[in-house]
Coordinates of C-alpha atoms in Angstrom, one line a residue:
X4 CA -38.3 1.3 -96.7
X5 CA -37.8 4.7 -98.7
X6 CA -34.2 4.6 -97.7
X7 CA -33.6 1.0 -99.3
X8 CA -35.3 2.2 -102.5
X9 CA -33.5 5.8 -102.3
X10 CA -30.0 3.2 -102.1
X11 CA -31.0 1.1 -104.9
X12 CA -31.1 4.1 -107.2
X13 CA -27.2 3.9 -107.1
X14 CA -27.6 0.7 -109.5
X15 CA -29.5 2.5 -112.2
X16 CA -27.8 2.4 -115.9
X17 CA -25.5 5.3 -116.2
X18 CA -23.4 6.7 -119.4
X19 CA -19.9 6.3 -118.8
X20 CA -19.2 9.7 -119.7
X21 CA -21.1 10.8 -116.3
X22 CA -18.7 8.8 -114.3
X23 CA -16.2 10.9 -112.7
X24 CA -12.9 9.3 -113.8
X25 CA -10.9 12.2 -112.5
X26 CA -12.5 12.1 -109.0
X27 CA -13.0 8.5 -108.2
X28 CA -12.0 8.8 -104.6
X29 CA -15.3 10.8 -104.1
X30 CA -17.4 8.7 -106.7
X31 CA -16.7 5.0 -105.0
X32 CA -17.3 5.7 -101.5
X33 CA -21.0 6.8 -102.0
X34 CA -21.6 3.8 -104.4
X35 CA -20.2 1.4 -101.9
X36 CA -21.8 3.0 -98.8
X37 CA -24.8 2.6 -100.6
X38 CA -23.9 -1.0 -101.2
X39 CA -23.2 -1.6 -97.6
X40 CA -26.8 -0.7 -96.8
X41 CA -28.2 -2.5 -99.4
X42 CA -26.4 -6.0 -98.3
X43 CA -27.2 -5.5 -94.7
X44 CA -31.0 -4.9 -95.2
X45 CA -31.2 -8.7 -96.5
X46 CA -32.1 -10.8 -93.9
X47 CA -30.2 -13.8 -92.6
X48 CA -31.5 -17.1 -93.3
X49 CA -34.3 -18.3 -90.6
X50 CA -33.2 -19.8 -87.4
X51 CA -29.3 -20.6 -86.7
X52 CA -27.5 -19.5 -84.0
X53 CA -26.8 -16.2 -82.6
X54 CA -22.9 -15.0 -82.7
X55 CA -22.5 -15.1 -79.1
X56 CA -23.1 -18.4 -78.4
X57 CA -22.2 -19.9 -81.9
X58 CA -19.9 -23.0 -82.8
X59 CA -19.0 -24.2 -85.8
X60 CA -21.3 -26.5 -87.2
X61 CA -18.8 -28.5 -89.6
X62 CA -17.4 -31.4 -87.9
X63 CA -14.8 -32.3 -90.6
X64 CA -11.7 -30.5 -90.8
X65 CA -11.1 -31.0 -94.7
X66 CA -12.2 -28.4 -97.4
X67 CA -15.5 -29.1 -99.3
X68 CA -14.7 -30.4 -102.7
X69 CA -18.2 -29.6 -104.2
X70 CA -21.2 -27.4 -103.3
X71 CA -22.9 -30.3 -101.8
X72 CA -19.9 -31.2 -99.8
X73 CA -20.0 -27.7 -98.3
X74 CA -21.6 -27.5 -94.4
X75 CA -25.1 -25.3 -94.1
X76 CA -23.6 -23.5 -91.4
X77 CA -25.8 -22.3 -88.5
X78 CA -23.8 -19.6 -87.3
X79 CA -25.6 -15.8 -87.5
X80 CA -23.6 -12.8 -87.4
X81 CA -24.5 -10.1 -84.9
X82 CA -26.9 -7.6 -86.4
X83 CA -25.9 -4.8 -88.2
X84 CA -26.6 -1.1 -87.2
X85 CA -30.0 -0.4 -85.9
X86 CA -31.1 1.8 -89.0
X87 CA -29.7 -1.1 -91.1
X88 CA -31.2 -3.8 -89.5
X89 CA -34.7 -2.0 -89.5
X90 CA -34.5 -2.3 -93.4
X91 CA -34.5 -6.3 -93.1
X92 CA -38.4 -6.1 -92.6
X93 CA -38.7 -4.7 -96.4
X94 CA -38.0 -7.9 -97.9
X95 CA -40.6 -10.1 -96.2
X96 CA -40.5 -13.8 -95.7
X97 CA -38.3 -16.1 -97.8
X98 CA -39.4 -17.2 -101.2
X99 CA -40.8 -21.3 -101.1
X100 CA -38.1 -23.2 -103.2
X101 CA -38.3 -26.6 -104.8
X102 CA -36.8 -29.3 -102.5
X103 CA -33.8 -29.7 -104.1
X104 CA -32.7 -25.7 -104.0
X105 CA -33.9 -25.5 -100.3
X106 CA -31.4 -28.2 -99.2
X107 CA -28.2 -25.5 -100.3
X108 CA -29.4 -23.7 -97.2
X109 CA -29.8 -20.5 -99.6
X110 CA -32.6 -18.0 -98.7
X111 CA -34.3 -16.2 -101.6
X112 CA -36.2 -13.4 -100.8
X113 CA -38.5 -11.0 -103.2
X114 CA -39.1 -7.2 -103.0
X115 CA -41.4 -5.0 -105.4
X116 CA -39.8 -2.0 -106.8
X117 CA -40.8 1.4 -106.4
X118 CA -39.3 2.7 -110.0
X119 CA -41.2 0.4 -112.5
X120 CA -38.2 -1.3 -113.5
X121 CA -39.2 -4.7 -111.9
X122 CA -38.8 -6.5 -108.4
X123 CA -35.6 -7.0 -106.7
X124 CA -34.4 -10.3 -105.4
X125 CA -31.7 -11.3 -102.9
X126 CA -29.9 -14.4 -101.6
X127 CA -28.4 -14.9 -98.3
X128 CA -26.6 -18.2 -97.1
X129 CA -23.8 -19.0 -94.5
X130 CA -21.5 -21.9 -95.3
X131 CA -18.6 -23.8 -93.9
X132 CA -16.1 -25.8 -95.7
X133 CA -14.8 -22.7 -98.2
X134 CA -12.4 -20.4 -96.7
X135 CA -12.6 -16.9 -96.9
X136 CA -9.4 -16.2 -98.5
X137 CA -9.7 -19.0 -101.1
X138 CA -13.6 -17.9 -101.8
X139 CA -12.4 -14.5 -102.6
X140 CA -9.5 -15.5 -104.6
X141 CA -12.1 -17.6 -107.0
X142 CA -14.4 -14.9 -107.0
X143 CA -11.3 -12.8 -108.7
X144 CA -10.3 -15.5 -110.9
X145 CA -13.9 -16.0 -112.3
X146 CA -13.8 -13.2 -114.9
X147 CA -10.2 -14.2 -116.1
X148 CA -10.9 -17.7 -116.6
X149 CA -13.6 -16.8 -118.8
X150 CA -11.3 -14.4 -120.5
X151 CA -9.3 -17.3 -121.6
X152 CA -12.0 -18.8 -123.7
X153 CA -13.1 -17.5 -127.1
X154 CA -16.3 -18.4 -128.9
X155 CA -19.7 -17.7 -129.3
X156 CA -22.2 -15.3 -127.2
X157 CA -21.7 -16.6 -123.2
X158 CA -18.5 -19.0 -124.1
X159 CA -16.3 -19.8 -121.2
X160 CA -18.8 -18.4 -118.5
X161 CA -19.0 -20.1 -114.9
X162 CA -22.5 -18.6 -114.0
X163 CA -24.4 -18.0 -117.3
X164 CA -22.6 -14.8 -118.7
X165 CA -19.5 -15.0 -120.5
X166 CA -17.1 -12.0 -121.4
X167 CA -16.1 -10.4 -124.8
X168 CA -13.9 -7.3 -123.6
X169 CA -12.6 -5.4 -120.9
X170 CA -13.0 -1.5 -121.7
X171 CA -11.6 0.1 -118.4
X172 CA -9.8 -0.7 -115.5
X173 CA -8.8 1.7 -112.9
X174 CA -7.3 1.4 -109.5
X175 CA -8.1 3.7 -106.4
X176 CA -5.7 2.9 -103.5
X177 CA -7.4 2.1 -100.3
X178 CA -10.8 2.3 -102.0
X179 CA -11.1 -0.4 -104.8
X180 CA -11.2 -1.0 -108.6
X181 CA -13.3 0.3 -111.2
X182 CA -13.5 -1.7 -114.5
X183 CA -16.0 -1.9 -117.7
X184 CA -16.8 -5.0 -119.2
X185 CA -18.4 -6.0 -122.6
X186 CA -20.5 -9.4 -121.6
X187 CA -22.7 -11.5 -123.5
X188 CA -24.8 -14.8 -122.9
X189 CA -26.9 -17.1 -124.8
X190 CA -30.5 -18.3 -123.3
X191 CA -32.0 -21.4 -124.0
X192 CA -34.9 -21.5 -126.6
X193 CA -35.7 -19.7 -129.5
X194 CA -34.1 -16.2 -128.0
X195 CA -31.4 -14.0 -129.8
X196 CA -28.4 -13.5 -128.0
X197 CA -27.9 -11.0 -125.0
X198 CA -25.0 -8.5 -124.6
X199 CA -24.4 -6.5 -121.4
X200 CA -22.2 -3.6 -120.8
X201 CA -21.4 -3.5 -117.0
X202 CA -19.5 -1.1 -115.0
X203 CA -17.8 -3.2 -112.1
X204 CA -17.0 -2.1 -108.7
X205 CA -14.7 -4.4 -106.2
X206 CA -13.7 -3.6 -102.9
X207 CA -12.4 -5.3 -99.9
X208 CA -13.1 -2.1 -97.9
X209 CA -16.3 -1.4 -98.5
X210 CA -17.8 -1.8 -94.8
X211 CA -18.2 0.7 -92.3
X212 CA -18.6 1.0 -88.5
X213 CA -22.1 -0.2 -88.9
X214 CA -21.1 -3.5 -90.2
X215 CA -18.4 -4.2 -87.3
X216 CA -18.6 -7.5 -85.3
X217 CA -17.8 -6.4 -81.9
X218 CA -14.8 -3.8 -82.5
X219 CA -13.7 -5.7 -85.6
X220 CA -14.6 -5.2 -89.3
X221 CA -14.9 -8.6 -90.7
X222 CA -12.9 -9.6 -93.6
X223 CA -15.2 -9.0 -96.8
X224 CA -15.1 -8.6 -100.8
X225 CA -17.6 -6.8 -102.4
X226 CA -18.7 -6.6 -105.9
X227 CA -21.2 -3.9 -107.4
X228 CA -22.7 -4.4 -111.4
X229 CA -24.0 -1.3 -112.8
X230 CA -25.3 -1.1 -116.3
X231 CA -23.6 1.4 -118.3
X232 CA -23.2 3.2 -122.1
X233 CA -19.7 3.0 -123.6
X234 CA -18.7 5.1 -126.4
X235 CA -16.4 1.8 -127.6
X236 CA -19.3 -0.7 -127.3
X237 CA -22.2 0.2 -129.6
X238 CA -24.9 -2.2 -129.9
X239 CA -23.8 -5.1 -131.8
X240 CA -25.8 -6.8 -135.0
X241 CA -28.0 -9.8 -133.8
X242 CA -27.6 -9.2 -130.2
X243 CA -30.1 -7.7 -128.0
X244 CA -28.7 -5.1 -125.5
X245 CA -29.9 -6.2 -121.7
X246 CA -29.2 -5.0 -118.3
X247 CA -28.6 -6.2 -115.1
X248 CA -28.1 -4.5 -111.3
X249 CA -26.2 -6.4 -108.8
X250 CA -24.3 -6.1 -105.5
X251 CA -22.4 -9.5 -104.2
X252 CA -20.6 -9.7 -101.0
X253 CA -18.9 -12.2 -99.2
X254 CA -18.4 -11.6 -95.2
X255 CA -16.2 -13.8 -93.0
X256 CA -18.2 -14.4 -89.4
X257 CA -14.8 -14.8 -87.0
X258 CA -15.5 -17.2 -84.6
X259 CA -14.1 -16.7 -80.8
X260 CA -11.4 -19.2 -80.0
X261 CA -11.3 -20.8 -83.6
X262 CA -7.7 -21.4 -84.2
X263 CA -7.8 -21.5 -88.1
X264 CA -9.3 -18.3 -89.5
X265 CA -10.1 -20.4 -92.8
X266 CA -12.4 -22.5 -91.0
X267 CA -14.8 -19.6 -90.1
X268 CA -17.9 -19.7 -91.4
X269 CA -18.4 -17.4 -94.6
X270 CA -22.0 -15.2 -95.1
X271 CA -23.0 -14.8 -99.0
X272 CA -25.1 -11.8 -99.8
X273 CA -26.8 -11.2 -103.5
X274 CA -29.0 -8.6 -104.6
X275 CA -29.9 -8.6 -108.3
X276 CA -32.5 -7.1 -110.8
X277 CA -32.1 -7.9 -114.3
X278 CA -34.1 -6.9 -117.8
X279 CA -32.9 -9.0 -120.7
X280 CA -34.5 -6.6 -123.0
X281 CA -36.7 -7.7 -126.1
X282 CA -39.9 -9.1 -126.1
X283 CA -39.7 -11.0 -123.2
X284 CA -42.7 -10.5 -120.7
X285 CA -41.6 -9.2 -117.4
X286 CA -43.3 -11.7 -115.4
X287 CA -41.9 -14.7 -117.2
X288 CA -38.5 -13.4 -116.5
X289 CA -39.4 -12.8 -112.4
X290 CA -41.0 -16.5 -112.2
X291 CA -37.8 -18.1 -112.9
X292 CA -35.4 -16.0 -110.7
X293 CA -35.4 -17.5 -107.4
X294 CA -34.7 -21.2 -108.8
X295 CA -31.9 -19.6 -111.2
X296 CA -29.9 -17.6 -108.5
X297 CA -29.5 -20.7 -106.3
X298 CA -28.6 -22.5 -109.3
X299 CA -26.2 -20.3 -110.3
X300 CA -24.4 -20.2 -107.1
X301 CA -24.3 -23.9 -106.7
X302 CA -22.5 -23.7 -110.1
X303 CA -19.8 -21.2 -108.8
X304 CA -19.5 -23.1 -105.6
X305 CA -18.8 -26.4 -107.3
X306 CA -16.4 -24.8 -109.3
X307 CA -14.7 -22.9 -106.7
X308 CA -14.5 -26.3 -104.4
X309 CA -13.0 -28.2 -106.8
X310 CA -9.9 -25.9 -108.0
X311 CA -6.8 -26.2 -106.2
X312 CA -5.2 -23.0 -104.5
X313 CA -1.5 -24.0 -105.9
X314 CA -3.0 -24.4 -109.2
X315 CA -4.6 -21.1 -109.2
X316 CA -1.6 -19.6 -107.9
X317 CA 0.7 -21.3 -110.6
X318 CA -1.6 -20.1 -113.2
X319 CA -1.6 -16.4 -111.5
X320 CA 2.2 -16.7 -112.0
X321 CA 2.1 -18.1 -115.4
X322 CA -0.1 -15.1 -116.6
X323 CA 2.3 -12.7 -114.8
X324 CA 5.4 -14.4 -117.0
X325 CA 3.2 -14.3 -119.9
X326 CA 2.8 -10.1 -119.3
X327 CA 6.7 -9.9 -118.9
X328 CA 7.0 -11.4 -122.2
X329 CA 4.3 -9.9 -124.1
X330 CA 3.3 -6.2 -123.9
X331 CA 0.0 -5.3 -122.8
X332 CA -2.7 -3.3 -125.0
X333 CA -5.5 -1.3 -124.1
X334 CA -8.7 -0.5 -125.5
X335 CA -7.5 -2.5 -128.6
X336 CA -10.4 -4.0 -130.6
X337 CA -9.4 -7.5 -130.1
X338 CA -7.4 -7.4 -126.6
X339 CA -5.6 -10.0 -124.9
X340 CA -5.6 -9.9 -121.2
X341 CA -2.9 -11.7 -119.1
X342 CA -4.4 -13.7 -116.0
X343 CA -2.7 -11.0 -113.6
X344 CA -4.5 -8.0 -115.3
X345 CA -7.9 -9.9 -115.9
X346 CA -9.0 -9.5 -111.9
X347 CA -12.6 -8.6 -113.0
X348 CA -15.9 -10.8 -111.1
X349 CA -18.9 -12.3 -112.3
X350 CA -18.7 -13.2 -115.9
X351 CA -15.8 -13.8 -118.6
X352 CA -14.5 -11.7 -121.0
X353 CA -11.2 -13.1 -122.9
X354 CA -9.4 -15.0 -125.6
X355 CA -8.9 -18.5 -126.8
X356 CA -6.5 -21.0 -125.0
X357 CA -4.9 -21.4 -128.3
X358 CA -4.2 -17.4 -128.3
X359 CA -2.0 -17.9 -124.9
X360 CA 1.8 -17.4 -125.8
X361 CA 3.6 -20.6 -125.9
X362 CA 6.0 -20.0 -123.2
X363 CA 2.9 -19.9 -121.0
X364 CA 1.4 -22.9 -122.0
X365 CA 4.6 -24.8 -121.8
X366 CA 5.7 -23.5 -118.1
X367 CA 1.8 -24.6 -117.2
X368 CA 2.1 -28.0 -118.7
X369 CA 5.8 -28.3 -116.9
X370 CA 4.4 -27.6 -113.5
X371 CA 1.5 -29.8 -113.8
X372 CA 3.9 -32.6 -114.6
X373 CA 5.8 -31.9 -111.6
X374 CA 3.1 -31.4 -109.3
X375 CA 1.8 -34.9 -110.7
X376 CA 4.8 -36.7 -108.9
X377 CA 6.3 -34.7 -106.0
X378 CA 9.3 -36.8 -105.9
X379 CA 10.4 -35.5 -109.1
X380 CA 10.4 -32.0 -107.9
X381 CA 14.1 -31.9 -106.5
X382 CA 15.5 -33.9 -109.8
X383 CA 13.8 -32.0 -112.4
X384 CA 15.9 -28.9 -112.3
X385 CA 18.9 -31.1 -112.1
X386 CA 18.4 -33.2 -115.2
X387 CA 17.0 -30.2 -117.4
X388 CA 20.8 -29.5 -118.5
X389 CA 21.6 -33.3 -118.9
X390 CA 18.3 -33.9 -121.0
X391 CA 18.2 -30.5 -123.1
X392 CA 14.8 -29.6 -123.9
X393 CA 13.0 -32.7 -121.9
X394 CA 11.4 -30.3 -120.1
X395 CA 9.8 -27.9 -122.8
X396 CA 7.1 -30.2 -124.2
X397 CA 4.7 -31.9 -121.7
X398 CA 1.4 -32.8 -122.9
X399 CA -1.8 -30.3 -122.2
X400 CA -3.5 -33.7 -121.3
X401 CA -2.3 -33.1 -117.7
X402 CA -2.1 -29.3 -118.3
X403 CA -5.0 -27.7 -115.8
X404 CA -5.5 -24.7 -118.3
X405 CA -7.6 -26.3 -121.1
X406 CA -10.0 -27.6 -118.2
X407 CA -11.5 -24.1 -118.3
X408 CA -12.6 -25.1 -122.2
X409 CA -14.1 -28.7 -121.1
X410 CA -16.4 -26.7 -118.4
X411 CA -17.8 -24.7 -120.8
X412 CA -21.6 -24.8 -121.1
X413 CA -21.9 -24.4 -124.9
X414 CA -23.5 -26.7 -127.6
X415 CA -20.1 -27.1 -129.4
X416 CA -19.8 -30.9 -129.0
X417 CA -17.1 -32.7 -127.7
X418 CA -15.1 -32.6 -130.9
X419 CA -14.3 -28.8 -129.9
X420 CA -13.4 -29.7 -126.5
X421 CA -11.0 -32.2 -127.7
X422 CA -9.5 -29.9 -130.3
X423 CA -9.3 -27.1 -127.9
X424 CA -7.7 -29.4 -125.2
X425 CA -4.7 -30.2 -127.3
X426 CA -4.4 -26.4 -128.8
X427 CA -0.8 -26.3 -127.5
X428 CA -0.1 -29.6 -129.0
X429 CA -1.0 -28.1 -132.3
X430 CA 0.8 -25.2 -132.4
X431 CA 4.0 -27.3 -131.9
X432 CA 3.3 -29.6 -134.8
X433 CA 1.9 -27.1 -137.2
X434 CA 2.4 -23.6 -138.4
X435 CA 0.4 -20.9 -140.3
X436 CA 1.1 -21.2 -144.3
X437 CA 4.2 -19.1 -145.0
X438 CA 5.5 -18.9 -141.1
X439 CA 8.6 -20.7 -140.2
X440 CA 8.6 -24.1 -138.0
X441 CA 10.5 -23.9 -135.0
X442 CA 12.1 -27.1 -135.0
X443 CA 14.1 -26.3 -131.8
X444 CA 10.9 -27.4 -130.0
X445 CA 10.5 -31.1 -129.6
X446 CA 7.5 -32.3 -130.7
X447 CA 5.7 -35.5 -129.9
X448 CA 7.4 -37.1 -133.1
X449 CA 10.6 -35.7 -132.3
X450 CA 10.1 -35.9 -128.3
X451 CA 10.6 -39.6 -128.7
X452 CA 13.9 -39.0 -130.4
X453 CA 15.4 -37.5 -127.2
X454 CA 16.9 -40.0 -124.8
X455 CA 19.1 -39.9 -121.6
X456 CA 21.8 -42.4 -121.6
X457 CA 21.4 -44.7 -118.1
X458 CA 24.7 -46.5 -117.5
X459 CA 24.1 -47.1 -114.2
X460 CA 21.8 -48.0 -111.5
X461 CA 22.1 -44.6 -109.4
X462 CA 19.3 -43.0 -107.8
X463 CA 19.6 -40.4 -110.4
X464 CA 19.3 -43.0 -113.3
X465 CA 16.2 -44.5 -111.9
X466 CA 14.6 -41.3 -111.5
X467 CA 15.7 -40.3 -115.3
X468 CA 13.7 -44.1 -116.3
X469 CA 10.7 -42.7 -114.3
X470 CA 10.6 -39.6 -115.9
X471 CA 11.1 -41.7 -119.5
X472 CA 8.1 -43.9 -118.5
X473 CA 5.9 -41.0 -117.6
X474 CA 6.9 -39.0 -120.6
X475 CA 6.3 -42.1 -122.6
X476 CA 2.7 -42.7 -121.0
X477 CA 1.9 -39.0 -122.0
X478 CA 2.8 -39.4 -125.5
X479 CA 0.7 -42.6 -126.0
X480 CA -2.3 -40.8 -123.9
X481 CA -2.0 -37.5 -126.5
X482 CA -1.5 -40.2 -129.5
X483 CA -4.9 -41.9 -128.4
X484 CA -6.5 -38.6 -127.8
X485 CA -5.5 -37.4 -131.3
X486 CA -6.9 -40.5 -133.1
X487 CA -9.9 -40.3 -131.0
X488 CA -10.5 -36.4 -131.9
X489 CA -9.5 -37.3 -136.1
X490 CA -12.1 -40.1 -136.1
X491 CA -14.8 -37.9 -134.3
X492 CA -13.9 -35.2 -137.0
X493 CA -14.4 -37.8 -139.6
X494 CA -17.4 -38.6 -138.6
X495 CA -18.5 -35.1 -138.4
X496 CA -17.6 -34.3 -141.6
X497 CA -19.5 -37.4 -143.0
X498 CA -22.7 -36.2 -141.9
X499 CA -25.0 -35.7 -145.1
X500 CA -26.7 -32.6 -146.1
X501 CA -30.0 -34.4 -145.4
X502 CA -29.2 -34.5 -141.5
X503 CA -28.1 -30.8 -141.4
X504 CA -31.6 -30.0 -143.3
X505 CA -33.4 -32.3 -140.6
X506 CA -31.5 -30.5 -137.7
X507 CA -32.5 -27.1 -139.4
X508 CA -36.2 -28.4 -139.9
X509 CA -36.5 -29.5 -136.0
X510 CA -35.1 -26.2 -134.6
X511 CA -37.6 -24.3 -137.2
X512 CA -40.3 -26.6 -135.7
X513 CA -39.1 -25.9 -132.2
X514 CA -38.8 -22.2 -132.8
X515 CA -42.4 -22.0 -134.0
X516 CA -43.7 -24.2 -131.4
X517 CA -42.1 -21.8 -129.0
X518 CA -43.3 -19.0 -130.7
X519 CA -46.8 -20.3 -130.8
X520 CA -46.8 -21.1 -127.2
X521 CA -45.8 -17.5 -126.3
X522 CA -48.6 -16.1 -128.5
X523 CA -51.0 -18.9 -126.9
X524 CA -49.8 -17.2 -123.6
X525 CA -50.2 -13.5 -124.7
X526 CA -53.9 -14.0 -125.8
X527 CA -54.6 -15.8 -122.8
X528 CA -53.2 -12.8 -120.6
X529 CA -55.2 -10.4 -123.0
X530 CA -58.3 -12.2 -122.6
X531 CA -57.5 -12.4 -118.8
X532 CA -57.2 -8.9 -118.9
X533 CA -60.5 -8.0 -120.9
X534 CA -62.3 -10.1 -118.7
X535 CA -61.1 -8.6 -115.4
X536 CA -61.8 -5.2 -117.1
X537 CA -65.3 -6.2 -117.9
X538 CA -66.0 -7.5 -114.4
X539 CA -64.3 -4.2 -113.0
X540 CA -66.8 -2.1 -115.0
X541 CA -69.7 -4.3 -114.0
X542 CA -68.7 -4.0 -110.2
X543 CA -68.6 -0.6 -110.4
X544 CA -71.9 0.1 -112.2
X545 CA -73.6 -2.0 -109.7
X546 CA -72.2 -0.4 -106.9
X547 CA -73.3 3.0 -108.4
X548 CA -76.8 1.9 -109.0
X549 CA -76.6 0.2 -105.5
X550 CA -75.6 3.7 -104.1
X551 CA -78.7 5.5 -106.3
X552 CA -81.0 3.1 -104.8
X553 CA -79.7 3.9 -101.2
X554 CA -80.0 7.5 -101.8
X555 CA -83.7 7.1 -102.7
X556 CA -84.6 4.7 -99.9
X557 CA -83.2 6.9 -97.4
X558 CA -84.8 10.1 -99.0
X559 CA -88.2 8.7 -98.9
X560 CA -87.9 7.5 -95.2
X561 CA -86.7 11.1 -94.4
X562 CA -89.7 12.4 -95.9
X563 CA -91.9 9.5 -94.4
X564 CA -90.7 10.4 -90.6
X565 CA -91.1 14.2 -91.5
X566 CA -94.8 13.6 -92.7
X567 CA -95.3 11.8 -89.5
X568 CA -94.3 14.3 -87.3
X569 CA -96.3 17.0 -89.1
X570 CA -99.6 14.3 -88.4
X571 CA -98.5 14.2 -84.9
X572 CA -98.2 18.0 -84.5
X573 CA -101.7 18.4 -86.0
X574 CA -103.2 15.6 -83.9
X575 CA -102.0 17.6 -80.7
X576 CA -102.6 21.3 -81.9
X577 CA -106.3 20.4 -82.6
X578 CA -106.5 18.3 -79.3
X579 CA -105.3 21.6 -77.6
X580 CA -107.9 23.6 -79.7
X581 CA -110.7 21.5 -78.6
X582 CA -109.5 21.7 -75.2
X583 CA -109.3 25.5 -75.4
X584 CA -112.7 25.5 -76.8
X585 CA -114.4 23.6 -74.0
X586 CA -112.8 25.6 -71.4
X587 CA -113.9 29.0 -73.2
X588 CA -117.4 27.6 -73.4
X589 CA -117.4 26.7 -69.8
X590 CA -116.0 29.9 -68.3
X591 CA -118.6 31.7 -70.6
X592 CA -121.2 29.8 -69.0
X593 CA -120.0 30.6 -65.4
X594 CA -119.7 34.2 -66.1
X595 CA -122.9 34.6 -67.7
X596 CA -124.5 33.7 -64.6
X597 CA -123.4 36.7 -62.5
X598 CA -123.7 40.5 -63.0
X599 CA -119.9 40.6 -62.7
X600 CA -119.4 38.0 -65.2
X601 CA -122.0 39.8 -67.5
X602 CA -120.5 43.1 -67.4
X603 CA -117.1 41.4 -68.2
X604 CA -118.7 39.7 -71.2
X605 CA -120.2 42.9 -72.1
X606 CA -116.8 44.5 -72.2
X607 CA -115.0 41.9 -74.2
X608 CA -117.7 41.9 -76.5
X609 CA -117.3 45.5 -77.0
X610 CA -113.5 44.9 -77.2
X611 CA -113.9 42.3 -79.7
X612 CA -116.5 44.6 -81.9
X613 CA -113.7 47.4 -82.0
X614 CA -110.9 45.1 -82.9
X615 CA -113.0 43.4 -85.7
X616 CA -114.1 46.9 -87.2
X617 CA -110.3 48.5 -87.1
X618 CA -109.3 45.0 -88.9
X619 CA -112.2 45.4 -91.6
X620 CA -110.9 49.3 -91.8
X621 CA -107.3 48.5 -92.4
X622 CA -108.3 45.6 -94.7
X623 CA -110.3 48.3 -96.7
X624 CA -107.4 50.6 -96.7
X625 CA -104.7 47.9 -98.1
X626 CA -107.1 47.2 -100.8
X627 CA -108.1 50.6 -102.1
X628 CA -104.5 51.2 -101.7
X629 CA -103.6 48.2 -104.0
X630 CA -106.6 49.4 -106.4
X631 CA -104.6 52.8 -106.7
X632 CA -101.4 51.2 -107.3
X633 CA -103.2 48.7 -110.1
X634 CA -102.5 45.7 -108.4
X635 CA -105.2 43.3 -107.4
X636 CA -105.0 41.4 -104.1
X637 CA -104.0 37.5 -104.1
X638 CA -106.4 35.6 -102.7

């Protein structure tokens, strides 16, 4: 267990100046080695089937579309190396979860920390229905997607933490990546927003021989998050600096005889500990952690399963095109990163969808339309030259990229979502004051003027008519959405000051209520602590008094036993003296009856008289000596 806590020390907060950026080849392997030991220390979910005899649990060959559609796999990987496996006892038994959370097949464990910084929590599960390759790509996409959304704290997040900036990005060939992100989150209730500065290490070569399955190292993806202080990210006004330490890993369990590797089960492990900072008591934080980490995992799985791999690859290509068009700037006060370069994991960092270059949006929109009707793919390229700019404008209603903003959990209402959804369309129809408008790009008003002559009933003409009809439908949808948006904006602008004041009053009341509730809980805790302290002192005093009484009773019993022994000795001595006196009297009587006896008695008495005279003389001599020395005898 000491070895596990020693490994966990690698996740403690660091100063970025202490990170040896000139020697990452030595620094990163040490972190990843500790992360492997920590991940292997997490017990697999209870029960299940041993790897040697396991078969796929999922009967359907179709991938899952959401978290609920995933299959809770019964397959369990072989145990890791013995020194890693023995550490699994440190986590104990799984924490009891609510029925809804337990149904997801995720086991949560809790382990007390040994450094007075709170308890550690772990989550483990095995799933089928989301292949390893797609799972890994989705983890790689999680940060970049939230990078594309700009707003308040935590805006654009997938699992609760959104990103603001990426401060560092370094790659070590054959080992992994090191990045630093400035993140933020908005917690519910009357609490200040939080910010986190995170050192993020990712690797697909983090496992060693201790994690091999038979003779093969399974495919895996490791993410290590370490709190860090960075000179370019000082504390921000109005935000509380928090810390979170975590290790997250997905690992394939390659089954024997399974033809499609993407149907293999995937093991998902996470270990974490967090401190949101501020005045939130630790017990309140830790009380909600088990349910929260399961719910956050479900959010990610819902998002990952719903995403189309083709759509994700297209977005990645669009990001690469945009990178070629727009030079990348590093360490800018307001950096804008392309999808290609924004390959962080676990929380978003980024800019608004409206800030994406127009060429990037047009390509994404065009690909979305092409994907909507595969039959048109072969003809659209042939028709571009004839139609001119027909392919240059497609409404963002079918663009997958604005969906990012519609999935945001912020409280900005449907109006903001609608406005953001058509950000690119607005850029076509309007420009900032003082800037020229590019009339070469068709807008919804000018696009209707673009027509293609259709003089025959050829196959190409029919395809043109289909495209024109689809374009008309898209334009109508755009107009309807714009009217709806304008109506919503008008309604919002008509809100009276009284309604605003009522909302502020409700917020103030709710804040006061939460503060009073918190103060009440604190008072209860203080009273409980005082009560327990009084009980402890009383118990200690009672035990001390009891100890003194026991000592006195023991001493009394010892004295009583000594007295009884002395009395018994005296009794025996008296009996012996009496017996000797009787024997002496009988002896004298017998000796006095014979002449020999009388002679013996006379000799004894004579000898006894001399002995007594000598004793008296010796006593007199002693008394005179004492008299001469001036010391009186003691009686």
